[in-house]
Coordinates of C-alpha atoms and ligand atoms in Angstrom, one line a residue:
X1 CA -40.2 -7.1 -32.0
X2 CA -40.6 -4.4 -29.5
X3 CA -42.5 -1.2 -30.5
X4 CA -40.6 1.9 -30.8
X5 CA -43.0 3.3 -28.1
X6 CA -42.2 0.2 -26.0
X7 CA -38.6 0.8 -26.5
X8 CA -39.0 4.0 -25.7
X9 CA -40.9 3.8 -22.3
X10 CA -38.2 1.1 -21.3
X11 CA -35.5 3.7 -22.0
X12 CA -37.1 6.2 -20.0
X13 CA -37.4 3.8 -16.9
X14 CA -33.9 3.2 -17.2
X15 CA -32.7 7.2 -17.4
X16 CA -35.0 7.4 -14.2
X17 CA -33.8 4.8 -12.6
X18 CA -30.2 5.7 -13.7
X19 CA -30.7 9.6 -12.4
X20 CA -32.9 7.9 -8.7
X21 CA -29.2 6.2 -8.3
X22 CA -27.2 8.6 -9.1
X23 CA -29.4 11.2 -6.9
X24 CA -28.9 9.0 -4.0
X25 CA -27.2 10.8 -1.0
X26 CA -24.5 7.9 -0.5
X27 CA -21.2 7.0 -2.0
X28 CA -20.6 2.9 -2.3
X29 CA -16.9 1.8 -0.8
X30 CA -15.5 -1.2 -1.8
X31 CA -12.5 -1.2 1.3
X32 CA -9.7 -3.5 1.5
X33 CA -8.9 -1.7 4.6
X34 CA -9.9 -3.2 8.2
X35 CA -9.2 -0.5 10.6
X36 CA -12.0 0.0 13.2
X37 CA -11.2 3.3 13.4
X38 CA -11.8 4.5 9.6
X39 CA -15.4 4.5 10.6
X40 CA -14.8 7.9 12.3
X41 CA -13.7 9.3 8.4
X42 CA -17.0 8.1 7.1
X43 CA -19.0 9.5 10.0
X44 CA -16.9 12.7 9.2
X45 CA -17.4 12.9 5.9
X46 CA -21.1 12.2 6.2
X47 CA -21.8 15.0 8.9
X48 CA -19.7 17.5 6.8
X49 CA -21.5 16.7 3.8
X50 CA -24.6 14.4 4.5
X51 CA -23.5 11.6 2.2
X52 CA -24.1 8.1 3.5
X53 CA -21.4 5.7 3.3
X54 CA -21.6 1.7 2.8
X55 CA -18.7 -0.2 3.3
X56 CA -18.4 -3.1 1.9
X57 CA -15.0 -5.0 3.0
X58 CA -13.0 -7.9 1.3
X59 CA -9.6 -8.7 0.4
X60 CA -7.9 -6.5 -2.0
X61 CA -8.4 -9.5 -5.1
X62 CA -11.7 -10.5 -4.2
X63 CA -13.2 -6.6 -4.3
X64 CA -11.6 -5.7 -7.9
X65 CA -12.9 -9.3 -9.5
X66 CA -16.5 -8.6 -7.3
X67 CA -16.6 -5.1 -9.2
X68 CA -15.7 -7.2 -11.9
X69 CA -18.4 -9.6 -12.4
X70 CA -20.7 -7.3 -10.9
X71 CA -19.8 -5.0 -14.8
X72 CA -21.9 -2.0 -15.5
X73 CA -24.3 -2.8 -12.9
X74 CA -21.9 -2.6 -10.0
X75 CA -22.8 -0.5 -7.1
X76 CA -19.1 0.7 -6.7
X77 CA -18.2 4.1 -6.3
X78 CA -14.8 3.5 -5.1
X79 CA -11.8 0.8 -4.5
X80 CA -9.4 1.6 -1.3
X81 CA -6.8 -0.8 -1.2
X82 CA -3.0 -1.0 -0.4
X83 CA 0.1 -0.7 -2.4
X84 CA 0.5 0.8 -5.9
X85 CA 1.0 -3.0 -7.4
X86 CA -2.7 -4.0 -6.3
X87 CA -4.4 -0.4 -7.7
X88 CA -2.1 -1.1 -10.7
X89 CA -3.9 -4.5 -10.9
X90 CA -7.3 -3.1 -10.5
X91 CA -6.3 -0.9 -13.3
X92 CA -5.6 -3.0 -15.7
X93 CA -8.5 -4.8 -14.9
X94 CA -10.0 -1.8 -16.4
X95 CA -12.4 -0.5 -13.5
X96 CA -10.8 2.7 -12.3
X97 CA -11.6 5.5 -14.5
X98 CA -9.3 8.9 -14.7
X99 CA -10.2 11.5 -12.2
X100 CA -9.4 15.5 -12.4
X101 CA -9.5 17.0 -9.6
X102 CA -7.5 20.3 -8.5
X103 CA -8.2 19.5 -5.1
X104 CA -6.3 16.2 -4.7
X105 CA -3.7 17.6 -7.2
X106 CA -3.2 20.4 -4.9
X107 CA -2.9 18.2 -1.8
X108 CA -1.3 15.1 -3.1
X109 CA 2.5 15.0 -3.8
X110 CA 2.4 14.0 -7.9
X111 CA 4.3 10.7 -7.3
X112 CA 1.9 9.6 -4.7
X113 CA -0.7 9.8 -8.2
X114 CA -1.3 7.7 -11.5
X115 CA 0.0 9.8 -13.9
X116 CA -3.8 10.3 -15.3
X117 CA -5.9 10.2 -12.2
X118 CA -6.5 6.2 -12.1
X119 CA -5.8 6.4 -8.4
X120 CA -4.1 8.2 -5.4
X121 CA -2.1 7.6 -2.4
X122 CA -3.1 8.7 0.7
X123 CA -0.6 7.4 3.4
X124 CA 2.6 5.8 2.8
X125 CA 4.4 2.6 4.3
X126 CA 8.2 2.3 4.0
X127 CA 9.9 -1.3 3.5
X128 CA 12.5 -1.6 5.7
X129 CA 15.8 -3.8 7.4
X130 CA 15.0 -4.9 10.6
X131 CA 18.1 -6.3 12.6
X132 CA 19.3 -8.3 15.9
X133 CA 20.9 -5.9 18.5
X134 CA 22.0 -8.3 20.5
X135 CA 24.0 -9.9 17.4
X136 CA 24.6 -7.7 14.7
X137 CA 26.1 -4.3 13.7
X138 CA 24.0 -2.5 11.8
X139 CA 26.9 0.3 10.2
X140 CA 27.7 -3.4 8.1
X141 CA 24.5 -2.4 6.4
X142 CA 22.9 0.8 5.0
X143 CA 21.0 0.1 1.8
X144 CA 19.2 -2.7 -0.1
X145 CA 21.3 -3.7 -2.3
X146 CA 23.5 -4.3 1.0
X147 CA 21.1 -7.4 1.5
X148 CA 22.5 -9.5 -1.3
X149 CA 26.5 -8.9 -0.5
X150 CA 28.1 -12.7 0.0
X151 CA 28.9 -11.8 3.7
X152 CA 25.1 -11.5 4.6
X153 CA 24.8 -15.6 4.0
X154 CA 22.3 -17.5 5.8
X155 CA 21.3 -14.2 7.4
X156 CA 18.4 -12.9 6.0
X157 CA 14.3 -13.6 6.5
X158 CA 12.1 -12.4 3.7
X159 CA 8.9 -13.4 3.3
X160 CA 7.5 -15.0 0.0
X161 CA 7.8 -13.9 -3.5
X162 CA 3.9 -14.2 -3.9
X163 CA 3.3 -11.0 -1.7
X164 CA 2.6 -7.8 -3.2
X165 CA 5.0 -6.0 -1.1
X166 CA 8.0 -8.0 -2.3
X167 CA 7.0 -7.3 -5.8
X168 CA 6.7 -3.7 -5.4
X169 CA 10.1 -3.9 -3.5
X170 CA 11.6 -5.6 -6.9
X171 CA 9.8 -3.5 -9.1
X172 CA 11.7 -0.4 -7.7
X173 CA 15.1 -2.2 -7.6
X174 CA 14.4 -2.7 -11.8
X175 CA 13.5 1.1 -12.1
X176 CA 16.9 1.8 -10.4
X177 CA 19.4 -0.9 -11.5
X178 CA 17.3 -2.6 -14.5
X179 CA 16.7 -6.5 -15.0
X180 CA 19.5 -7.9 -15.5
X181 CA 21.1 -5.6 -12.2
X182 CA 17.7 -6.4 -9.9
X183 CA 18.2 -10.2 -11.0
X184 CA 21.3 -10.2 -9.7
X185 CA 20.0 -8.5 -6.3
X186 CA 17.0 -10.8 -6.1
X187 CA 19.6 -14.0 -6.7
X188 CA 21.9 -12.4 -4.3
X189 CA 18.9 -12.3 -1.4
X190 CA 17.9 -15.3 -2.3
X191 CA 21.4 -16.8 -1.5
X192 CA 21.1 -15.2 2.0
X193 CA 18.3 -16.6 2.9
X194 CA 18.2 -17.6 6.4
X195 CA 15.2 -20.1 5.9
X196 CA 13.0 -20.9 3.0
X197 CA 10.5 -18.0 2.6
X198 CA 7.6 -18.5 5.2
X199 CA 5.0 -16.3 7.3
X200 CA 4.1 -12.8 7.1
X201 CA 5.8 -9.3 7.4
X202 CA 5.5 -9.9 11.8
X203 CA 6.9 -13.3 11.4
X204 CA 9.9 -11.7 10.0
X205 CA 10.4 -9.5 13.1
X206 CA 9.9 -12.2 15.3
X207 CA 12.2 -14.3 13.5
X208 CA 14.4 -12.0 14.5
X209 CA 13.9 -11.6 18.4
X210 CA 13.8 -15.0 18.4
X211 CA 17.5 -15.2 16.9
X212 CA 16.4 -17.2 14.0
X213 CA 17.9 -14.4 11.7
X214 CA 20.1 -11.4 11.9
X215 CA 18.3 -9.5 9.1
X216 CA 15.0 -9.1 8.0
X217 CA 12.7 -7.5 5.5
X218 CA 9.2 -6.1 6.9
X219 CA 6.9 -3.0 6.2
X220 CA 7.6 -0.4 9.1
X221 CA 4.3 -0.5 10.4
X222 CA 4.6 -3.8 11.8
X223 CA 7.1 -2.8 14.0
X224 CA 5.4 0.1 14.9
X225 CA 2.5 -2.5 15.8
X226 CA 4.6 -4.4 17.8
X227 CA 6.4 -1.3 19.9
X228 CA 2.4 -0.2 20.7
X229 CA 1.2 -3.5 21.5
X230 CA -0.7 -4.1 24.9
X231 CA 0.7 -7.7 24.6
X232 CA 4.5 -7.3 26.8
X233 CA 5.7 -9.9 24.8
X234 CA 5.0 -8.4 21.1
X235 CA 6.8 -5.1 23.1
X236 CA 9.9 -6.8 24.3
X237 CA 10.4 -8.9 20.6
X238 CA 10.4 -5.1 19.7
X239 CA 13.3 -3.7 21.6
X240 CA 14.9 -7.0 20.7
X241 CA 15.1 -5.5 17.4
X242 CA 16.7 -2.6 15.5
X243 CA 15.4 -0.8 12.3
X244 CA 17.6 0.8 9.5
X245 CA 15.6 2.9 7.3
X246 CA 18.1 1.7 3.6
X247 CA 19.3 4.2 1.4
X248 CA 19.5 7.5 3.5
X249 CA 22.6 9.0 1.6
X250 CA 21.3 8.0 -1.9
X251 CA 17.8 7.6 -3.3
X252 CA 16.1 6.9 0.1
X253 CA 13.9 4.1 1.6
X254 CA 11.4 2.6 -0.7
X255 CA 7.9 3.7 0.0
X256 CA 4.7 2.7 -0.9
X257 CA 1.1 3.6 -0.5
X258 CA -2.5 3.0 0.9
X259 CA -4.6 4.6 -2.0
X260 CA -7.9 4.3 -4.3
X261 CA -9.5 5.5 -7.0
X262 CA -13.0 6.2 -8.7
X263 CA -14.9 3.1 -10.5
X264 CA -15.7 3.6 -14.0
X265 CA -18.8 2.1 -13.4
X266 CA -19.7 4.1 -10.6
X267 CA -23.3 5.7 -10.1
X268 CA -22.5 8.2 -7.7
X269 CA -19.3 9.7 -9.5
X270 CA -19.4 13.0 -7.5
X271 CA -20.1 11.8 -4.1
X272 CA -16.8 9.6 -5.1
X273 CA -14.4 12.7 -6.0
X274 CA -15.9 14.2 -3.1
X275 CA -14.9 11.3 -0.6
X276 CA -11.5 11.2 -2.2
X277 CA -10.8 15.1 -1.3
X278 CA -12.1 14.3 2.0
X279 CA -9.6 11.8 2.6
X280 CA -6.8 14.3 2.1
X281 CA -8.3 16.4 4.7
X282 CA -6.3 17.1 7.5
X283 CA -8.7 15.0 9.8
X284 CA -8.9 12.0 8.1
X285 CA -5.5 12.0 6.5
X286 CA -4.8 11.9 10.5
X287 CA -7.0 8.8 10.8
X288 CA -6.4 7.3 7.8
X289 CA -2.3 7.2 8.3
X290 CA -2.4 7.2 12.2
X291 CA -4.9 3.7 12.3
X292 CA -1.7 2.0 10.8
X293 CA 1.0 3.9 11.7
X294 CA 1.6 4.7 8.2
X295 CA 2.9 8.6 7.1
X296 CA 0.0 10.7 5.7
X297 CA 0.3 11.5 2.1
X298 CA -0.1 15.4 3.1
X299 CA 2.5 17.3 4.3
X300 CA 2.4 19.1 7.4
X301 CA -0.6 16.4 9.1
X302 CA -0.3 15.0 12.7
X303 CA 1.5 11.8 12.5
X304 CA 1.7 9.2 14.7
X305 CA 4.0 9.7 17.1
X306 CA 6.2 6.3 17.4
X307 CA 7.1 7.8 13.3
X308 CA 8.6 11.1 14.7
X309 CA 11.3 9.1 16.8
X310 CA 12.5 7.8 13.7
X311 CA 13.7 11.6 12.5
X312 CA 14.1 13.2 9.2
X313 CA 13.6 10.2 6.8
X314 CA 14.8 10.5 3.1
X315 CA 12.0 8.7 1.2
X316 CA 12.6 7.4 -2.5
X317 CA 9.8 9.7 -4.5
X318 CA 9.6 8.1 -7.5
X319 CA 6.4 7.6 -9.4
X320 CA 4.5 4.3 -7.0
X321 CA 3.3 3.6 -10.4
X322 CA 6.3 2.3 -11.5
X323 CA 5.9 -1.2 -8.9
X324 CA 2.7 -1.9 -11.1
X325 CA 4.1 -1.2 -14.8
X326 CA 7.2 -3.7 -13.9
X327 CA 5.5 -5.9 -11.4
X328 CA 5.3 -8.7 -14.2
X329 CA 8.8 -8.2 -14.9
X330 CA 9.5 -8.6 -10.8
X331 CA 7.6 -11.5 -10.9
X332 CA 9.3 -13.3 -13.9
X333 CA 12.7 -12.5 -12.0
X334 CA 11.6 -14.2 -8.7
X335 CA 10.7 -17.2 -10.6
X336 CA 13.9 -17.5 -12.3
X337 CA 16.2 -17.0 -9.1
X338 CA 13.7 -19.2 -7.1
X339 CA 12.6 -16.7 -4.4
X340 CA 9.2 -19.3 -3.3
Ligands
FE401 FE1 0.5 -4.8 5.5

């Protein structure tokens, strides 16, 4: 048995070791984010404040079961990742803990945030119709639940029911129509279906250059991707296609977000709040959104310009935490109407 002298001295070699980490000048990122260009917010917010960043980078899954397995002992500060049903995921995995912070409330719209500080969005992505110009007429169409009318047969190309951004897509359409009404959108898409699902969000756009489809379903950004490209042909599969932004006269176009949160593990907790306010700066909500041509969180930032051609957008503003609390609901529903 261990002395209490013994267990004492190991006790005080764990405060100090606990108090030499948590002194440390730096702030531990665990990013699922790849943009080259992030590195200038990190060199910014180390200048403005002389906390270090290391980056550690991964795919969204693999970071929240490396924090995980890593437990108590993880080095995390913070998990940046995309779209609310992945942060909601992390959550429930338990390693966010709630943050309280009048800064980011002040900044942050209030359905860009989990309700108790979990996590916040910091740029937002829209999911949007993409459609053939040279083939289709795009007053037939104006809103998702467009997508699923009989006429649309053999039209449509959606990628696979096992990406996130479907389910999040699904989760909203439950919110606004419930189960049984979203089931009956899902089936109806599903019908439609131009091809079995295949590909990523780009495919889909291509698909439809290329004629294979008349519709598609993509994340904007993509596009926006495409229209910047130095490649001609990714810019002339652009023109090639035509965006409608669904759902301009009702609830408006289903958005969703690039976001984080603070680990409940994490050893430098204050350098992590602090990051998280500095990403709703002004400066790096400019990087953060303009790297992916995604709409900064804060109102009033720079935005990249391909964005402002697209006008005066009416954006659906409910709670993002809504596609994680009935994303296994979505999920059950694709199953049963076979969306692979
Ligand atoms: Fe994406």
């Amino acid at each position: 048995m261990l002395s209490l002298k013994t267990k004492l001295m190991a006790a005080a070699v764990a405060a100090a070791s606990a108090t030499a980490t948590a002194s440390a000048n730096e702030v531990n990122l665990y990013s699922a984010r790849h943009y080259d260009s992030d590195q200038t917010i990190y060199d910014a917010f180390t200048k403005e404040t002389g906390i270090k960043v290391n980056l550690i980078e991964g795919d969204s899954n693999a970071l929240i079961e490396r924090i995980e397995r890593e437990g108590a002992a993880s080095p995390a500060d913070v998990l940046i990742t995309v779209d609310a049903g992945n942060l909601w995921r992390a959550d429930q995995a338990g390693i966010f803990q709630p943050v309280k912070s009048e800064a980011l409330d002040k900044r942050l719209p209030d359905n860009l945030q989990h309700p108790e500080g979990h996590w916040f969005g910091f740029s937002q992505r829209l999911r949007v119709i993409y459609y053939d110009r040279s083939d289709f007429d795009p007053s037939q169409i104006s809103t998702y639940e467009d997508l699923a009318k009989p006429e649309f047969k053999g039209e449509i190309c959606i990628r696979s029911s096992s990406n996130i951004y479907n389910q999040s897509l699904l989760a909203s359409m439950i919110e606004h129509h419930d189960v049984e009404g979203a089931e009956a959108w899902a089936q109806g898409v599903v019908d439609n279906m131009a091809r079995a699902p295949q590909g990523g969000d780009t495919d889909q756009i291509l698909a439809v250059a290329a004629g294979e489809c008349n519709l598609a379903v993509g994340n904007h950004y993509y596009y926006a991707r495409l229209l910047n490209s130095d490649k001609v042909e990714d810019r002339e599969a652009a023109r090639k296609v035509g965006i409608i932004f669904p759902n301009q006269s009702g609830r408006g176009v289903h958005a969703n977000i690039s976001g984080g949160g603070v680990i409940a593990t994490a050893p430098n907790r204050d350098n992590a709040v602090r990051f998280l306010e500095f990403l709703t700066s002004d400066t790096a909500q400019e990087v953060f959104a303009g790297s992916n041509h995604e709409f900064p969180a804060v109102d009033g930032v720079l935005r990249n310009p391909v964005l402002d051609t697209w006008g005066n957008l009416k954006i659906d503003d409910i709670n993002v935490s809504v596609y994680g609390e009935n994303n296994p609901e979505a999920v059950r529903i694709f199953d049963r109407v076979g969306w692979r």
